PDB file of C-alpha atoms in Angstrom:
ATOM      1  CA  MET X   1     -28.663   7.994 -27.912  1.00  0.00           C
ATOM      2  CA  ARG X   2     -25.418   8.130 -29.916  1.00  0.00           C
ATOM      3  CA  ARG X   3     -21.972   5.561 -29.025  1.00  0.00           C
ATOM      4  CA  ASP X   4     -19.013   5.855 -30.644  1.00  0.00           C
ATOM      5  CA  ARG X   5     -17.387   2.558 -31.437  1.00  0.00           C
ATOM      6  CA  GLY X   6     -13.959   4.221 -32.526  1.00  0.00           C
ATOM      7  CA  PHE X   7     -12.719   5.428 -28.960  1.00  0.00           C
ATOM      8  CA  SER X   8     -11.000   3.003 -26.814  1.00  0.00           C
ATOM      9  CA  PRO X   9      -9.079   4.152 -24.024  1.00  0.00           C
ATOM     10  CA  CYS X  10      -6.552   1.297 -24.369  1.00  0.00           C
ATOM     11  CA  GLY X  11      -5.524   1.947 -28.089  1.00  0.00           C
ATOM     12  CA  PRO X  12      -7.074   0.130 -31.197  1.00  0.00           C
ATOM     13  CA  PRO X  13      -7.561  -3.918 -30.511  1.00  0.00           C
ATOM     14  CA  VAL X  14      -4.599  -5.137 -32.603  1.00  0.00           C
ATOM     15  CA  VAL X  15      -2.545  -3.196 -30.320  1.00  0.00           C
ATOM     16  CA  ARG X  16      -4.307  -4.406 -26.759  1.00  0.00           C
ATOM     17  CA  ARG X  17      -4.004  -8.021 -28.091  1.00  0.00           C
ATOM     18  CA  LEU X  18      -0.457  -7.909 -29.054  1.00  0.00           C
ATOM     19  CA  LEU X  19       0.433  -5.803 -25.051  1.00  0.00           C
ATOM     20  CA  GLY X  20      -1.573  -8.743 -24.156  1.00  0.00           C
ATOM     21  CA  LEU X  21       0.326 -11.573 -26.213  1.00  0.00           C
ATOM     22  CA  PHE X  22       3.745  -9.557 -25.358  1.00  0.00           C
ATOM     23  CA  LEU X  23       2.906  -9.749 -21.600  1.00  0.00           C
ATOM     24  CA  ALA X  24       2.175 -13.037 -20.965  1.00  0.00           C
ATOM     25  CA  LEU X  25       5.016 -13.963 -22.867  1.00  0.00           C
ATOM     26  CA  ALA X  26       7.325 -11.939 -20.666  1.00  0.00           C
ATOM     27  CA  LEU X  27       5.416 -13.207 -17.520  1.00  0.00           C
ATOM     28  CA  LEU X  28       5.886 -16.940 -18.886  1.00  0.00           C
ATOM     29  CA  VAL X  29       8.848 -17.488 -20.846  1.00  0.00           C
ATOM     30  CA  GLY X  30      11.077 -15.125 -18.666  1.00  0.00           C
ATOM     31  CA  SER X  31      13.169 -15.928 -15.511  1.00  0.00           C
ATOM     32  CA  PRO X  32      12.176 -15.139 -12.448  1.00  0.00           C
ATOM     33  CA  ALA X  33      13.022 -12.081 -11.313  1.00  0.00           C
ATOM     34  CA  GLU X  34      15.565 -10.830  -8.602  1.00  0.00           C
ATOM     35  CA  ALA X  35      13.095  -9.784  -6.008  1.00  0.00           C
ATOM     36  CA  GLN X  36      10.903 -13.002  -5.799  1.00  0.00           C
ATOM     37  CA  ILE X  37      14.662 -14.944  -5.565  1.00  0.00           C
ATOM     38  CA  ARG X  38      15.644 -12.881  -2.470  1.00  0.00           C
ATOM     39  CA  PHE X  39      12.699 -13.031  -0.804  1.00  0.00           C
ATOM     40  CA  MET X  40      11.863 -14.421   2.862  1.00  0.00           C
ATOM     41  CA  ARG X  41      15.186 -14.772   3.984  1.00  0.00           C
ATOM     42  CA  ASN X  42      15.720 -13.894   7.474  1.00  0.00           C
ATOM     43  CA  ALA X  43      12.735 -12.081  10.367  1.00  0.00           C
ATOM     44  CA  THR X  44      13.362  -8.561  10.044  1.00  0.00           C
ATOM     45  CA  VAL X  45      11.437  -5.769  12.803  1.00  0.00           C
ATOM     46  CA  GLY X  46      11.986  -2.335  12.034  1.00  0.00           C
ATOM     47  CA  ALA X  47      10.181   0.967  13.405  1.00  0.00           C
ATOM     48  CA  GLY X  48      10.722   4.363  12.139  1.00  0.00           C
ATOM     49  CA  ALA X  49       9.653   8.261  12.608  1.00  0.00           C
ATOM     50  CA  HIS X  50       8.060  10.364  10.098  1.00  0.00           C
ATOM     51  CA  PHE X  51       7.037  14.065  10.413  1.00  0.00           C
ATOM     52  CA  GLN X  52       5.189  16.285   7.736  1.00  0.00           C
ATOM     53  CA  THR X  53       3.933  19.635   8.446  1.00  0.00           C
ATOM     54  CA  TRP X  54       1.598  21.532   5.790  1.00  0.00           C
ATOM     55  CA  SER X  55       0.758  25.921   5.934  1.00  0.00           C
ATOM     56  CA  ARG X  56      -1.341  27.460   4.075  1.00  0.00           C
ATOM     57  CA  ASP X  57      -0.370  31.176   6.123  1.00  0.00           C
ATOM     58  CA  THR X  58       1.126  31.734   9.184  1.00  0.00           C
ATOM     59  CA  GLN X  59      -2.465  31.262  11.489  1.00  0.00           C
ATOM     60  CA  ALA X  60      -3.322  27.842   9.048  1.00  0.00           C
ATOM     61  CA  GLY X  61      -1.530  24.656   8.857  1.00  0.00           C
ATOM     62  CA  ALA X  62      -1.386  20.917   9.733  1.00  0.00           C
ATOM     63  CA  GLN X  63       1.811  18.891  11.437  1.00  0.00           C
ATOM     64  CA  GLU X  64       1.585  14.775  11.433  1.00  0.00           C
ATOM     65  CA  LEU X  65       4.377  12.299  13.221  1.00  0.00           C
ATOM     66  CA  SER X  66       4.242   8.733  12.212  1.00  0.00           C
ATOM     67  CA  ILE X  67       5.483   6.421  14.233  1.00  0.00           C
ATOM     68  CA  PRO X  68       5.495   3.262  11.799  1.00  0.00           C
ATOM     69  CA  PHE X  69       6.926  -0.253  13.222  1.00  0.00           C
ATOM     70  CA  PHE X  70       6.946  -3.625  11.466  1.00  0.00           C
ATOM     71  CA  VAL X  71       7.502  -7.297  11.694  1.00  0.00           C
ATOM     72  CA  ILE X  72       8.697  -9.743   8.884  1.00  0.00           C
ATOM     73  CA  LEU X  73       8.942 -13.368  10.189  1.00  0.00           C
ATOM     74  CA  PRO X  74       9.657 -15.792   7.598  1.00  0.00           C
ATOM     75  CA  LEU X  75       7.961 -19.339   8.208  1.00  0.00           C
ATOM     76  CA  GLY X  76       9.912 -21.591   5.710  1.00  0.00           C
ATOM     77  CA  LYS X  77      11.012 -21.245   2.510  1.00  0.00           C
ATOM     78  CA  ARG X  78       7.834 -19.974   0.387  1.00  0.00           C
ATOM     79  CA  LEU X  79       5.551 -18.830   3.505  1.00  0.00           C
ATOM     80  CA  SER X  80       5.960 -15.194   5.061  1.00  0.00           C
ATOM     81  CA  LEU X  81       4.175 -13.524   8.057  1.00  0.00           C
ATOM     82  CA  ASP X  82       4.249  -9.280   7.612  1.00  0.00           C
ATOM     83  CA  VAL X  83       3.003  -7.634  10.682  1.00  0.00           C
ATOM     84  CA  VAL X  84       2.475  -3.752  10.543  1.00  0.00           C
ATOM     85  CA  SER X  85       1.076  -1.075  12.936  1.00  0.00           C
ATOM     86  CA  GLY X  86       2.327   2.308  14.182  1.00  0.00           C
ATOM     87  CA  SER X  87       1.091   5.340  16.643  1.00  0.00           C
ATOM     88  CA  GLY X  88       0.913   8.736  15.252  1.00  0.00           C
ATOM     89  CA  PHE X  89      -0.475  12.346  16.444  1.00  0.00           C
ATOM     90  CA  ALA X  90      -1.546  15.418  14.341  1.00  0.00           C
ATOM     91  CA  SER X  91      -2.785  18.335  15.062  1.00  0.00           C
ATOM     92  CA  LEU X  92      -4.556  20.989  13.160  1.00  0.00           C
ATOM     93  CA  ASP X  93      -4.277  24.885  13.577  1.00  0.00           C
ATOM     94  CA  THR X  94      -7.204  26.706  11.793  1.00  0.00           C
ATOM     95  CA  SER X  95      -8.950  29.456  14.584  1.00  0.00           C
ATOM     96  CA  GLY X  96      -8.031  27.190  17.452  1.00  0.00           C
ATOM     97  CA  SER X  97      -6.221  23.707  17.975  1.00  0.00           C
ATOM     98  CA  HIS X  98      -7.361  21.138  17.105  1.00  0.00           C
ATOM     99  CA  SER X  99      -5.389  17.531  17.797  1.00  0.00           C
ATOM    100  CA  LEU X 100      -5.817  13.413  16.846  1.00  0.00           C
ATOM    101  CA  GLY X 101      -3.913  10.795  18.118  1.00  0.00           C
ATOM    102  CA  GLY X 102      -3.286   7.215  19.111  1.00  0.00           C
ATOM    103  CA  LEU X 103      -2.727   4.088  17.441  1.00  0.00           C
ATOM    104  CA  THR X 104      -2.980   2.698  14.023  1.00  0.00           C
ATOM    105  CA  ASP X 105      -4.658  -0.311  12.662  1.00  0.00           C
ATOM    106  CA  THR X 106      -3.047  -3.251  12.517  1.00  0.00           C
ATOM    107  CA  LYS X 107      -1.924  -4.965   8.982  1.00  0.00           C
ATOM    108  CA  ILE X 108      -1.490  -8.914   9.279  1.00  0.00           C
ATOM    109  CA  ARG X 109      -0.378 -10.258   5.513  1.00  0.00           C
ATOM    110  CA  ALA X 110       0.860 -13.565   4.749  1.00  0.00           C
ATOM    111  CA  SER X 111       2.910 -14.236   1.532  1.00  0.00           C
ATOM    112  CA  TYR X 112       3.703 -17.393  -0.283  1.00  0.00           C
ATOM    113  CA  ILE X 113       5.633 -18.464  -3.327  1.00  0.00           C
ATOM    114  CA  VAL X 114       3.787 -20.501  -5.874  1.00  0.00           C
ATOM    115  CA  GLY X 115       5.393 -23.160  -7.637  1.00  0.00           C
ATOM    116  CA  ASP X 116       8.812 -22.599  -8.915  1.00  0.00           C
ATOM    117  CA  GLU X 117       8.993 -19.149  -8.063  1.00  0.00           C
ATOM    118  CA  LEU X 118       5.923 -18.540 -10.601  1.00  0.00           C
ATOM    119  CA  ALA X 119       4.015 -15.842  -8.479  1.00  0.00           C
ATOM    120  CA  LEU X 120       3.388 -14.237  -5.436  1.00  0.00           C
ATOM    121  CA  LEU X 121       0.386 -14.466  -3.477  1.00  0.00           C
ATOM    122  CA  ASN X 122      -0.796 -12.674  -0.660  1.00  0.00           C
ATOM    123  CA  VAL X 123      -3.550 -12.689   1.736  1.00  0.00           C
ATOM    124  CA  GLY X 124      -4.153  -9.682   4.746  1.00  0.00           C
ATOM    125  CA  VAL X 125      -6.538  -8.445   7.480  1.00  0.00           C
ATOM    126  CA  ASN X 126      -6.731  -5.100   8.668  1.00  0.00           C
ATOM    127  CA  THR X 127      -7.596  -5.673  12.307  1.00  0.00           C
ATOM    128  CA  PRO X 128      -8.965  -2.352  13.602  1.00  0.00           C
ATOM    129  CA  THR X 129      -6.509  -1.673  17.180  1.00  0.00           C
ATOM    130  CA  GLY X 130      -6.720   2.213  15.543  1.00  0.00           C
ATOM    131  CA  LYS X 131      -9.902   4.724  16.494  1.00  0.00           C
ATOM    132  CA  THR X 132     -13.377   3.693  15.855  1.00  0.00           C
ATOM    133  CA  GLU X 133     -15.137   6.415  16.845  1.00  0.00           C
ATOM    134  CA  LEU X 134     -13.912  11.084  16.844  1.00  0.00           C
ATOM    135  CA  THR X 135     -14.838  13.813  18.657  1.00  0.00           C
ATOM    136  CA  GLY X 136     -16.063  16.735  16.081  1.00  0.00           C
ATOM    137  CA  ASP X 137     -12.209  18.243  16.369  1.00  0.00           C
ATOM    138  CA  GLU X 138     -10.555  15.097  15.514  1.00  0.00           C
ATOM    139  CA  ARG X 139     -12.743  14.826  12.773  1.00  0.00           C
ATOM    140  CA  GLN X 140     -11.631  18.057  11.326  1.00  0.00           C
ATOM    141  CA  VAL X 141      -8.095  16.460  11.644  1.00  0.00           C
ATOM    142  CA  SER X 142      -8.767  13.516   9.830  1.00  0.00           C
ATOM    143  CA  GLY X 143     -10.430  14.919   7.135  1.00  0.00           C
ATOM    144  CA  VAL X 144      -7.597  17.147   6.525  1.00  0.00           C
ATOM    145  CA  LEU X 145      -5.191  13.939   7.163  1.00  0.00           C
ATOM    146  CA  SER X 146      -7.080  12.077   4.217  1.00  0.00           C
ATOM    147  CA  GLN X 147      -6.266  14.614   1.249  1.00  0.00           C
ATOM    148  CA  ASN X 148      -4.175  12.974  -1.527  1.00  0.00           C
ATOM    149  CA  ALA X 149      -2.833  15.896  -2.301  1.00  0.00           C
ATOM    150  CA  PHE X 150      -0.784  16.322   1.237  1.00  0.00           C
ATOM    151  CA  GLY X 151       0.721  12.808   1.142  1.00  0.00           C
ATOM    152  CA  PHE X 152      -0.017  12.378   4.883  1.00  0.00           C
ATOM    153  CA  ARG X 153       2.080   8.928   5.525  1.00  0.00           C
ATOM    154  CA  THR X 154      -1.075   8.584   8.212  1.00  0.00           C
ATOM    155  CA  ALA X 155      -3.951   9.760   5.996  1.00  0.00           C
ATOM    156  CA  SER X 156      -6.306   7.229   8.831  1.00  0.00           C
ATOM    157  CA  PHE X 157      -6.316   6.072  12.253  1.00  0.00           C
ATOM    158  CA  GLY X 158      -8.796   3.454  11.752  1.00  0.00           C
ATOM    159  CA  GLN X 159     -10.267   1.837   8.672  1.00  0.00           C
ATOM    160  CA  GLY X 160     -11.805  -1.073  10.538  1.00  0.00           C
ATOM    161  CA  LEU X 161     -11.959  -4.672   9.487  1.00  0.00           C
ATOM    162  CA  ASP X 162     -10.753  -5.365   6.164  1.00  0.00           C
ATOM    163  CA  VAL X 163      -9.701  -8.875   4.728  1.00  0.00           C
ATOM    164  CA  ASN X 164      -7.790  -8.821   1.001  1.00  0.00           C
ATOM    165  CA  ALA X 165      -6.039 -10.691  -1.166  1.00  0.00           C
ATOM    166  CA  GLY X 166      -3.552 -10.008  -4.486  1.00  0.00           C
ATOM    167  CA  LEU X 167      -1.047 -12.386  -6.646  1.00  0.00           C
ATOM    168  CA  ALA X 168       1.726 -10.704  -8.627  1.00  0.00           C
ATOM    169  CA  MET X 169       4.477 -12.107 -11.054  1.00  0.00           C
ATOM    170  CA  ALA X 170       7.701 -10.522 -12.351  1.00  0.00           C
ATOM    171  CA  ARG X 171       9.670 -12.229 -15.196  1.00  0.00           C
ATOM    172  CA  LYS X 172      13.098 -11.006 -16.467  1.00  0.00           C
ATOM    173  CA  LEU X 173      13.052 -10.882 -20.234  1.00  0.00           C
ATOM    174  CA  GLY X 174      16.953  -9.997 -20.958  1.00  0.00           C
ATOM    175  CA  GLU X 175      17.740  -6.857 -18.930  1.00  0.00           C
ATOM    176  CA  THR X 176      13.970  -5.885 -18.342  1.00  0.00           C
ATOM    177  CA  VAL X 177      11.482  -7.120 -15.791  1.00  0.00           C
ATOM    178  CA  PHE X 178       8.127  -7.292 -16.852  1.00  0.00           C
ATOM    179  CA  GLY X 179       5.163  -8.206 -13.832  1.00  0.00           C
ATOM    180  CA  ALA X 180       1.552  -7.982 -13.616  1.00  0.00           C
ATOM    181  CA  GLY X 181      -0.294  -8.149 -10.820  1.00  0.00           C
ATOM    182  CA  LEU X 182      -4.157  -8.008  -9.148  1.00  0.00           C
TER     183      LEU X 182
END
């Protein structure tokens, strides 16, 4: 078994260390980014409509109408609650016509500004309000919608229960904003 110790996907160790040092310095020394300053001022409610269609020839194609809606509620200077859901209808035309429609899952997220705008902490949950079982025809439509190459806005009508968390930082250093997150 041969190991090539000279290869590194991130470049030589010296370059990685310098990039890491530069990023850490930018995040610790710079001023808070503009997006952090404007965070959570007003309650917002919104909705929209998005239609997409793809076709391979005159006899095969997929269409989707998505109607997302959201609510953003500031719960103080540092805490915000977001709720995002929607509905959609999709159809697939091959040798016959197949369709899939209904509500999507609902995503609920709390965002909190840590310290003196040092970082943004997010905790969220995906609640299963969308489809939980599909027929054979609906499964075919879902298979096309979930293809990344097509970029359908509502790629899945239901994913089930999911909990997630994230942390993000952004700092302005001169005229440039540097950010990192996980």
